[in-house]
Amino acid sequence: MLKNYLTLAWKVLQRRKVFTAISLFGTSFTLVVLTVAVAMFDHTLSPMAPEINLDRTLVMSRARMRGDGNTWQSSPGYRLIHDYARKLPGVELMTVQTSGTLATSFVSGRKIESTLKHTDAEFWRVYQFAFLEGSPYGAADLETARLVLVINETSRKRFFDGQSALGRHIDADGQRFQVIGVVKDVPSMRTPSADLYAPLTTQKSKGWEEEYLGDFTPAFLLAANARPEDVRAELHSRLATWKSPQPQWKTLSATLETPFESMGRNLYPGDTDFTRTYGGFLSMILAGAALMFMALPAINLVNLNVSRIMERASEIGVRKAFGASSRTLVVQFVVENLALTVIGGLLGFLLAGFVLRSINQSGLIPYAELTLNMRIFLWGIALAVVFGLLSGVYPAWRMSRVHPVVALKGTR
């Protein structure tokens, strides 16, 4: 039966080539945009080097102090992390890193701007970087505040014309560092991305050690059998014991969550509740945005499909007169529309590949390596099916309601 439906669908698509071309354009264009959006989202939150253990990684993206009529919310400070988030049960490794600052250097009169991130030594154990030269700094370097750098591949090209960088020096942020390692570039959309990495203790100001709110992004690698809710509960219990050093602040709060949940919290308007997570909120935003984006072209395709189907009124009337049920006709027309949508989806998938390749080559997103993979392909097919149902069900249902006599007369 399905083979007959698909054969009939192919004949119908060839019958009115203009309608078919317009439908394919609308479908493929819509799916190109959605596939590119899915690829960028996948590139930001899927496990990939150096974040290969992202499925068991929690982050602390927000912290808050509250007092009588006062609220201060930002990224967590080092004091909060050091006093309340170290050695949490169920955490295998944890690392502390700054979000990254802009550092300016001059090489032979040429100005070079780089993103400088300060990290602890555990940073190189939590994240699995690919080292092209040298090795990372360790705890001894942190202890002595040794001015050393690990740089990325692009920085090696910019500072040393792609030649070996080991042992050479870079002046950045008013300090003179010695290069001890070179790593592959990490896309800027990923948390550990930077051009230059330096030990945490080489920051020029020491005030960061006493701040409860600041500019840090800690990451926690959970043990294989650890439950995130247990780790969160322990953190909340510790923070409840906080004694404010300043009378205007009464409470200090924060939580641990997956990168997906953290993105949802950052997008949530107003103050957030640290006793809950916001992954569901982000899922609703993404689903709503996708449906809204598909709604307009789907409505246009509905009108096209209604016109296309009503042109076949005599065929519908004859089939009904010979006993075809409304259900059979609905299934047939939905299958026809899904076949058209899947063809448009495959075409859109190919076009999305060219768009992603152009984004990579343009440098619009630093170090981006946007690609299509099986996960994105399955998402694209799923979106194509949803789009096909959105634009095909109503015309098929309307057609099925037409009385055979009316259909045979060619009136509506």
Tab-separated table of C-alpha atoms in Angstrom:
chain	number	residue	atom	x	y	z
A	1	MET	CA	0.000	0.000	0.000
A	2	LEU	CA	2.751	2.447	0.965
A	3	LYS	CA	4.546	1.685	-2.316
A	4	ASN	CA	1.372	2.582	-4.224
A	5	TYR	CA	1.043	5.825	-2.249
A	6	LEU	CA	4.653	6.790	-2.996
A	7	THR	CA	4.302	5.912	-6.695
A	8	LEU	CA	1.153	8.025	-6.923
A	9	ALA	CA	2.891	10.837	-5.024
A	10	TRP	CA	5.751	10.819	-7.545
A	11	LYS	CA	3.271	11.055	-10.454
A	12	VAL	CA	1.432	13.924	-8.772
A	13	LEU	CA	4.662	15.838	-8.116
A	14	GLN	CA	5.570	15.585	-11.801
A	15	ARG	CA	2.115	16.748	-12.897
A	16	ARG	CA	2.372	20.405	-11.720
A	17	LYS	CA	6.056	21.234	-11.789
A	18	VAL	CA	5.604	24.893	-10.772
A	19	PHE	CA	3.712	23.950	-7.605
A	20	THR	CA	6.281	21.287	-6.884
A	21	ALA	CA	9.199	23.699	-7.359
A	22	ILE	CA	7.607	26.328	-5.085
A	23	SER	CA	6.874	23.726	-2.430
A	24	LEU	CA	10.411	22.333	-2.594
A	25	PHE	CA	11.918	25.823	-2.321
A	26	GLY	CA	9.818	26.728	0.716
A	27	THR	CA	10.543	23.426	2.413
A	28	SER	CA	14.271	23.324	1.698
A	29	PHE	CA	14.841	26.992	2.656
A	30	THR	CA	13.030	26.518	5.958
A	31	LEU	CA	15.005	23.389	6.738
A	32	VAL	CA	18.324	25.001	5.757
A	33	VAL	CA	17.796	27.658	8.433
A	34	LEU	CA	16.669	25.114	11.019
A	35	THR	CA	19.491	22.683	10.209
A	36	VAL	CA	22.113	25.435	10.521
A	37	ALA	CA	20.596	26.451	13.873
A	38	VAL	CA	20.640	22.815	15.056
A	39	ALA	CA	24.271	22.415	13.873
A	40	MET	CA	25.360	25.498	15.827
A	41	PHE	CA	23.504	24.322	18.916
A	42	ASP	CA	25.013	20.850	18.562
A	43	HIS	CA	28.457	22.387	18.129
A	44	THR	CA	28.005	24.323	21.367
A	45	LEU	CA	26.624	21.629	23.669
A	46	SER	CA	27.527	18.201	22.293
A	47	PRO	CA	30.481	16.220	23.720
A	48	MET	CA	33.586	16.946	21.653
A	49	ALA	CA	37.273	17.587	22.356
A	50	PRO	CA	38.335	18.986	24.730
A	51	GLU	CA	34.946	18.564	26.481
A	52	ILE	CA	34.647	14.840	25.867
A	53	ASN	CA	33.015	14.185	29.265
A	54	LEU	CA	30.313	16.790	28.906
A	55	ASP	CA	27.600	14.256	29.772
A	56	ARG	CA	28.864	14.129	33.376
A	57	THR	CA	30.058	17.705	33.737
A	58	LEU	CA	28.305	20.306	35.852
A	59	VAL	CA	29.049	24.022	35.828
A	60	MET	CA	28.330	26.888	38.192
A	61	SER	CA	27.334	29.788	35.980
A	62	ARG	CA	25.518	32.061	38.428
A	63	ALA	CA	25.726	33.015	42.099
A	64	ARG	CA	23.777	35.536	44.104
A	65	MET	CA	24.030	37.522	47.324
A	66	ARG	CA	20.917	38.969	48.900
A	67	GLY	CA	20.294	41.415	51.709
A	68	ASP	CA	17.567	43.754	52.845
A	69	GLY	CA	16.318	45.103	49.534
A	70	ASN	CA	19.599	44.341	47.780
A	71	THR	CA	20.425	41.660	45.232
A	72	TRP	CA	23.768	41.110	43.538
A	73	GLN	CA	24.039	38.367	40.928
A	74	SER	CA	26.943	37.449	38.658
A	75	SER	CA	29.394	34.653	37.918
A	76	PRO	CA	30.761	33.021	41.095
A	77	GLY	CA	33.882	34.362	42.771
A	78	TYR	CA	36.930	32.360	43.768
A	79	ARG	CA	36.190	32.578	47.510
A	80	LEU	CA	32.785	30.947	47.066
A	81	ILE	CA	34.295	28.149	44.971
A	82	HIS	CA	37.267	27.586	47.270
A	83	ASP	CA	35.341	27.630	50.562
A	84	TYR	CA	32.115	25.844	49.579
A	85	ALA	CA	32.524	23.898	46.315
A	86	ARG	CA	35.796	21.998	46.775
A	87	LYS	CA	35.789	18.280	47.549
A	88	LEU	CA	32.065	17.836	47.054
A	89	PRO	CA	31.028	14.156	47.404
A	90	GLY	CA	30.606	12.572	43.977
A	91	VAL	CA	32.932	15.028	42.206
A	92	GLU	CA	35.938	13.336	40.617
A	93	LEU	CA	37.709	16.481	39.407
A	94	MET	CA	36.988	20.188	39.435
A	95	THR	CA	38.630	23.125	37.734
A	96	VAL	CA	38.509	26.897	38.038
A	97	GLN	CA	38.948	29.190	35.074
A	98	THR	CA	38.262	32.836	34.287
A	99	SER	CA	35.935	33.730	31.440
A	100	GLY	CA	38.857	35.318	29.550
A	101	THR	CA	40.066	38.869	29.083
A	102	LEU	CA	41.385	40.748	26.085
A	103	ALA	CA	45.190	40.943	26.088
A	104	THR	CA	47.100	43.174	23.699
A	105	SER	CA	50.557	42.387	22.324
A	106	PHE	CA	52.860	44.033	19.787
A	107	VAL	CA	55.104	41.997	17.498
A	108	SER	CA	57.391	43.982	15.134
A	109	GLY	CA	55.016	46.939	15.408
A	110	ARG	CA	52.011	44.751	14.660
A	111	LYS	CA	49.173	44.782	17.203
A	112	ILE	CA	47.789	41.388	18.207
A	113	GLU	CA	44.698	41.001	20.377
A	114	SER	CA	44.196	37.677	22.147
A	115	THR	CA	41.800	36.148	24.623
A	116	LEU	CA	43.728	35.355	27.809
A	117	LYS	CA	42.240	32.794	30.191
A	118	HIS	CA	43.668	32.057	33.654
A	119	THR	CA	43.166	28.533	34.952
A	120	ASP	CA	44.299	26.135	37.651
A	121	ALA	CA	46.364	23.021	36.940
A	122	GLU	CA	43.311	20.685	37.078
A	123	PHE	CA	42.032	22.479	33.983
A	124	TRP	CA	44.261	20.245	31.840
A	125	ARG	CA	42.860	17.087	33.437
A	126	VAL	CA	39.176	17.990	33.239
A	127	TYR	CA	39.503	19.039	29.579
A	128	GLN	CA	41.282	16.780	27.082
A	129	PHE	CA	43.227	19.212	24.879
A	130	ALA	CA	45.269	17.999	21.916
A	131	PHE	CA	48.839	19.226	22.457
A	132	LEU	CA	50.791	19.985	19.275
A	133	GLU	CA	53.920	20.992	21.222
A	134	GLY	CA	55.115	20.917	24.808
A	135	SER	CA	52.927	20.237	27.848
A	136	PRO	CA	50.613	22.055	30.275
A	137	TYR	CA	51.641	23.867	33.434
A	138	GLY	CA	51.195	22.085	36.747
A	139	ALA	CA	50.600	22.688	40.447
A	140	ALA	CA	54.223	23.762	41.030
A	141	ASP	CA	53.838	26.491	38.393
A	142	LEU	CA	50.667	27.678	40.143
A	143	GLU	CA	52.435	27.645	43.507
A	144	THR	CA	55.283	29.849	42.276
A	145	ALA	CA	53.125	31.998	39.976
A	146	ARG	CA	55.456	31.127	37.122
A	147	LEU	CA	54.888	33.299	34.055
A	148	VAL	CA	54.301	30.557	31.489
A	149	LEU	CA	51.765	30.210	28.696
A	150	VAL	CA	50.017	27.526	26.718
A	151	ILE	CA	48.905	29.004	23.418
A	152	ASN	CA	46.595	27.761	20.699
A	153	GLU	CA	47.565	26.904	17.138
A	154	THR	CA	46.347	30.190	15.688
A	155	SER	CA	48.400	32.187	18.197
A	156	ARG	CA	51.497	30.254	17.134
A	157	LYS	CA	50.862	31.392	13.573
A	158	ARG	CA	50.252	34.997	14.594
A	159	PHE	CA	53.200	35.355	16.977
A	160	PHE	CA	55.797	33.042	15.419
A	161	ASP	CA	54.677	32.537	11.798
A	162	GLY	CA	53.798	28.914	12.510
A	163	GLN	CA	57.305	27.956	13.682
A	164	SER	CA	57.975	26.164	16.944
A	165	ALA	CA	56.951	28.313	19.910
A	166	LEU	CA	58.465	26.359	22.801
A	167	GLY	CA	60.730	28.452	25.014
A	168	ARG	CA	59.921	31.680	23.202
A	169	HIS	CA	58.322	34.675	24.883
A	170	ILE	CA	55.081	36.610	24.477
A	171	ASP	CA	54.323	39.972	26.062
A	172	ALA	CA	50.646	40.030	26.976
A	173	ASP	CA	48.584	41.974	29.473
A	174	GLY	CA	51.723	43.868	30.513
A	175	GLN	CA	53.564	40.671	31.496
A	176	ARG	CA	56.268	38.609	29.788
A	177	PHE	CA	55.358	34.918	29.508
A	178	GLN	CA	57.359	31.950	28.280
A	179	VAL	CA	55.522	29.508	25.993
A	180	ILE	CA	55.600	25.910	27.246
A	181	GLY	CA	52.823	24.342	25.173
A	182	VAL	CA	50.725	24.653	22.023
A	183	VAL	CA	47.205	23.167	21.706
A	184	LYS	CA	44.766	22.822	18.856
A	185	ASP	CA	42.233	25.612	18.479
A	186	VAL	CA	38.989	25.234	20.411
A	187	PRO	CA	35.833	26.812	18.925
A	188	SER	CA	34.921	30.061	20.639
A	189	MET	CA	31.442	28.686	21.357
A	190	ARG	CA	32.938	26.210	23.856
A	191	THR	CA	33.653	27.150	27.484
A	192	PRO	CA	37.412	26.312	27.582
A	193	SER	CA	38.159	28.271	24.380
A	194	ALA	CA	40.927	30.927	24.482
A	195	ASP	CA	44.027	32.042	22.596
A	196	LEU	CA	46.360	32.091	25.604
A	197	TYR	CA	46.222	30.113	28.860
A	198	ALA	CA	48.152	31.218	31.956
A	199	PRO	CA	48.311	29.995	35.580
A	200	LEU	CA	45.594	31.416	37.794
A	201	THR	CA	48.112	32.898	40.216
A	202	THR	CA	49.787	35.081	37.566
A	203	GLN	CA	46.870	37.519	37.568
A	204	LYS	CA	48.252	40.956	38.360
A	205	SER	CA	45.605	41.757	40.954
A	206	LYS	CA	45.212	39.483	43.986
A	207	GLY	CA	41.771	40.777	45.015
A	208	TRP	CA	40.062	37.909	43.177
A	209	GLU	CA	40.984	35.495	45.969
A	210	GLU	CA	38.569	37.180	48.404
A	211	GLU	CA	35.536	37.665	46.142
A	212	TYR	CA	32.324	35.669	46.559
A	213	LEU	CA	31.029	36.948	43.216
A	214	GLY	CA	33.447	37.500	40.365
A	215	ASP	CA	34.493	36.238	36.957
A	216	PHE	CA	35.036	32.506	37.325
A	217	THR	CA	33.509	29.542	35.543
A	218	PRO	CA	34.133	26.404	37.591
A	219	ALA	CA	33.438	22.983	36.081
A	220	PHE	CA	32.877	19.763	38.017
A	221	LEU	CA	33.494	16.318	36.555
A	222	LEU	CA	31.244	13.851	38.354
A	223	ALA	CA	32.207	10.291	39.202
A	224	ALA	CA	30.559	7.649	37.044
A	225	ASN	CA	27.956	6.680	39.668
A	226	ALA	CA	27.312	10.143	41.126
A	227	ARG	CA	23.870	11.745	40.991
A	228	PRO	CA	23.769	15.489	40.125
A	229	GLU	CA	20.918	16.141	42.577
A	230	ASP	CA	23.014	14.781	45.461
A	231	VAL	CA	25.944	17.045	44.553
A	232	ARG	CA	23.617	20.041	44.315
A	233	ALA	CA	22.046	19.249	47.679
A	234	GLU	CA	25.459	19.133	49.347
A	235	LEU	CA	26.434	22.498	47.824
A	236	HIS	CA	23.171	24.102	48.979
A	237	SER	CA	23.720	22.688	52.472
A	238	ARG	CA	27.206	24.198	52.646
A	239	LEU	CA	26.083	27.598	51.343
A	240	ALA	CA	23.363	27.721	54.004
A	241	THR	CA	26.147	28.022	56.616
A	242	TRP	CA	27.647	31.135	54.974
A	243	LYS	CA	28.403	34.009	57.331
A	244	SER	CA	28.460	37.308	55.537
A	245	PRO	CA	31.500	39.514	56.199
A	246	GLN	CA	29.373	42.553	55.342
A	247	PRO	CA	26.068	43.373	57.100
A	248	GLN	CA	24.185	44.335	53.922
A	249	TRP	CA	24.328	40.734	52.648
A	250	LYS	CA	22.364	37.965	54.342
A	251	THR	CA	22.442	34.961	52.006
A	252	LEU	CA	24.754	33.496	49.378
A	253	SER	CA	23.332	31.028	46.842
A	254	ALA	CA	24.418	29.168	43.724
A	255	THR	CA	23.829	25.798	42.098
A	256	LEU	CA	25.423	23.253	39.780
A	257	GLU	CA	23.837	22.270	36.494
A	258	THR	CA	24.573	20.857	33.082
A	259	PRO	CA	25.696	23.279	30.350
A	260	PHE	CA	22.233	22.908	28.755
A	261	GLU	CA	20.488	23.808	32.012
A	262	SER	CA	22.926	26.661	32.549
A	263	MET	CA	22.050	28.115	29.150
A	264	GLY	CA	18.361	27.948	30.112
A	265	ARG	CA	19.051	29.782	33.369
A	266	ASN	CA	21.002	32.528	31.588
A	267	LEU	CA	18.091	33.052	29.171
A	268	TYR	CA	15.414	33.101	31.875
A	269	PRO	CA	14.127	36.651	32.512
A	270	GLY	CA	14.496	38.060	36.008
A	271	ASP	CA	15.857	36.308	39.074
A	272	THR	CA	16.090	32.547	38.918
A	273	ASP	CA	15.427	29.945	41.597
A	274	PHE	CA	18.590	28.046	42.539
A	275	THR	CA	16.553	25.129	43.907
A	276	ARG	CA	15.389	24.174	40.401
A	277	THR	CA	16.948	23.815	36.951
A	278	TYR	CA	15.942	25.449	33.670
A	279	GLY	CA	16.534	22.746	31.058
A	280	GLY	CA	12.778	22.388	30.517
A	281	PHE	CA	12.436	26.140	30.016
A	282	LEU	CA	15.152	26.121	27.351
A	283	SER	CA	13.548	23.110	25.632
A	284	MET	CA	10.234	24.980	25.438
A	285	ILE	CA	11.955	28.064	23.972
A	286	LEU	CA	13.696	25.998	21.311
A	287	ALA	CA	10.572	24.017	20.412
A	288	GLY	CA	8.452	27.187	20.322
A	289	ALA	CA	10.986	29.043	18.172
A	290	ALA	CA	11.180	26.130	15.716
A	291	LEU	CA	7.383	25.867	15.472
A	292	MET	CA	6.975	29.624	15.005
A	293	PHE	CA	9.637	29.669	12.311
A	294	MET	CA	7.963	26.761	10.502
A	295	ALA	CA	4.442	28.170	10.899
A	296	LEU	CA	4.579	30.872	8.188
A	297	PRO	CA	5.981	28.727	5.355
A	298	ALA	CA	3.706	25.896	6.513
A	299	ILE	CA	0.646	28.160	6.129
A	300	ASN	CA	1.749	29.085	2.605
A	301	LEU	CA	2.241	25.440	1.769
A	302	VAL	CA	-1.208	24.666	3.204
A	303	ASN	CA	-2.753	27.076	0.691
A	304	LEU	CA	-0.743	25.528	-2.139
A	305	ASN	CA	-1.719	22.046	-1.069
A	306	VAL	CA	-5.401	22.966	-0.821
A	307	SER	CA	-5.285	24.296	-4.394
A	308	ARG	CA	-3.360	21.235	-5.570
A	309	ILE	CA	-5.783	18.809	-3.909
A	310	MET	CA	-8.954	20.579	-5.020
A	311	GLU	CA	-7.774	20.354	-8.611
A	312	ARG	CA	-8.125	16.623	-8.125
A	313	ALA	CA	-11.779	16.909	-7.095
A	314	SER	CA	-13.003	14.588	-9.856
A	315	GLU	CA	-10.453	11.939	-8.836
A	316	ILE	CA	-11.577	12.252	-5.218
A	317	GLY	CA	-15.236	12.014	-6.213
A	318	VAL	CA	-14.675	8.867	-8.296
A	319	ARG	CA	-12.690	7.172	-5.545
A	320	LYS	CA	-15.320	8.028	-2.959
A	321	ALA	CA	-18.070	6.801	-5.241
A	322	PHE	CA	-16.239	3.457	-5.470
A	323	GLY	CA	-16.017	3.127	-1.705
A	324	ALA	CA	-12.720	4.780	-0.704
A	325	SER	CA	-12.994	5.934	2.898
A	326	SER	CA	-12.068	9.406	4.091
A	327	ARG	CA	-9.318	7.856	6.235
A	328	THR	CA	-7.732	6.190	3.199
A	329	LEU	CA	-7.731	9.449	1.257
A	330	VAL	CA	-6.309	11.412	4.204
A	331	VAL	CA	-3.460	8.926	4.596
A	332	GLN	CA	-2.733	9.057	0.860
A	333	PHE	CA	-2.508	12.854	0.719
A	334	VAL	CA	-0.495	13.089	3.925
A	335	VAL	CA	1.977	10.541	2.518
A	336	GLU	CA	2.192	12.559	-0.712
A	337	ASN	CA	2.971	15.701	1.270
A	338	LEU	CA	5.501	13.936	3.484
A	339	ALA	CA	7.268	12.571	0.383
A	340	LEU	CA	7.541	16.101	-0.978
A	341	THR	CA	8.747	17.417	2.384
A	342	VAL	CA	11.386	14.714	2.818
A	343	ILE	CA	12.739	15.444	-0.689
A	344	GLY	CA	12.856	19.131	0.260
A	345	GLY	CA	14.484	18.186	3.555
A	346	LEU	CA	17.260	16.213	1.862
A	347	LEU	CA	17.838	19.099	-0.532
A	348	GLY	CA	17.890	21.491	2.426
A	349	PHE	CA	20.359	19.238	4.220
A	350	LEU	CA	22.773	19.426	1.288
A	351	LEU	CA	22.400	23.211	1.076
A	352	ALA	CA	22.950	23.490	4.839
A	353	GLY	CA	26.295	21.715	4.355
A	354	PHE	CA	27.416	24.470	1.977
A	355	VAL	CA	26.184	27.175	4.383
A	356	LEU	CA	28.075	25.641	7.327
A	357	ARG	CA	31.212	25.310	5.255
A	358	SER	CA	30.941	28.993	4.281
A	359	ILE	CA	30.531	30.003	7.955
A	360	ASN	CA	33.669	28.025	8.865
A	361	GLN	CA	35.710	29.636	6.099
A	362	SER	CA	34.427	33.155	6.798
A	363	GLY	CA	35.848	33.258	10.342
A	364	LEU	CA	32.550	34.715	11.547
A	365	ILE	CA	32.705	32.353	14.535
A	366	PRO	CA	36.358	32.008	15.619
A	367	TYR	CA	37.706	28.467	15.342
A	368	ALA	CA	34.276	27.101	14.406
A	369	GLU	CA	34.196	23.660	12.810
A	370	LEU	CA	30.506	23.390	12.068
A	371	THR	CA	29.732	20.095	10.388
A	372	LEU	CA	26.809	17.828	9.630
A	373	ASN	CA	26.679	14.517	11.415
A	374	MET	CA	24.196	11.710	11.955
A	375	ARG	CA	22.710	13.422	15.001
A	376	ILE	CA	22.005	16.602	13.013
A	377	PHE	CA	20.738	14.535	10.051
A	378	LEU	CA	18.181	12.774	12.277
A	379	TRP	CA	17.098	16.122	13.709
A	380	GLY	CA	16.695	17.449	10.155
A	381	ILE	CA	14.544	14.483	9.129
A	382	ALA	CA	12.435	14.879	12.289
A	383	LEU	CA	11.903	18.567	11.522
A	384	ALA	CA	11.013	17.705	7.916
A	385	VAL	CA	8.373	15.229	9.107
A	386	VAL	CA	6.893	17.777	11.542
A	387	PHE	CA	6.880	20.371	8.765
A	388	GLY	CA	5.199	17.895	6.396
A	389	LEU	CA	2.494	17.106	8.931
A	390	LEU	CA	1.928	20.796	9.693
A	391	SER	CA	1.394	21.631	6.034
A	392	GLY	CA	-0.335	18.438	4.922
A	393	VAL	CA	-2.863	17.357	7.520
A	394	TYR	CA	-5.350	20.207	7.143
A	395	PRO	CA	-5.629	20.078	3.302
A	396	ALA	CA	-6.026	16.295	3.468
A	397	TRP	CA	-8.704	16.567	6.176
A	398	ARG	CA	-10.552	19.268	4.222
A	399	MET	CA	-10.471	17.184	1.064
A	400	SER	CA	-11.811	14.148	2.913
A	401	ARG	CA	-14.891	16.141	3.950
A	402	VAL	CA	-15.930	16.877	0.362
A	403	HIS	CA	-19.110	15.050	-0.659
A	404	PRO	CA	-18.655	12.754	-3.711
A	405	VAL	CA	-21.420	14.491	-5.681
A	406	VAL	CA	-19.898	17.908	-5.027
A	407	ALA	CA	-16.464	16.600	-5.978
A	408	LEU	CA	-17.721	15.100	-9.230
A	409	LYS	CA	-19.444	18.381	-10.124
A	410	GLY	CA	-16.155	20.175	-9.548
A	411	THR	CA	-17.596	22.636	-7.013
A	412	ARG	CA	-16.572	23.248	-3.357
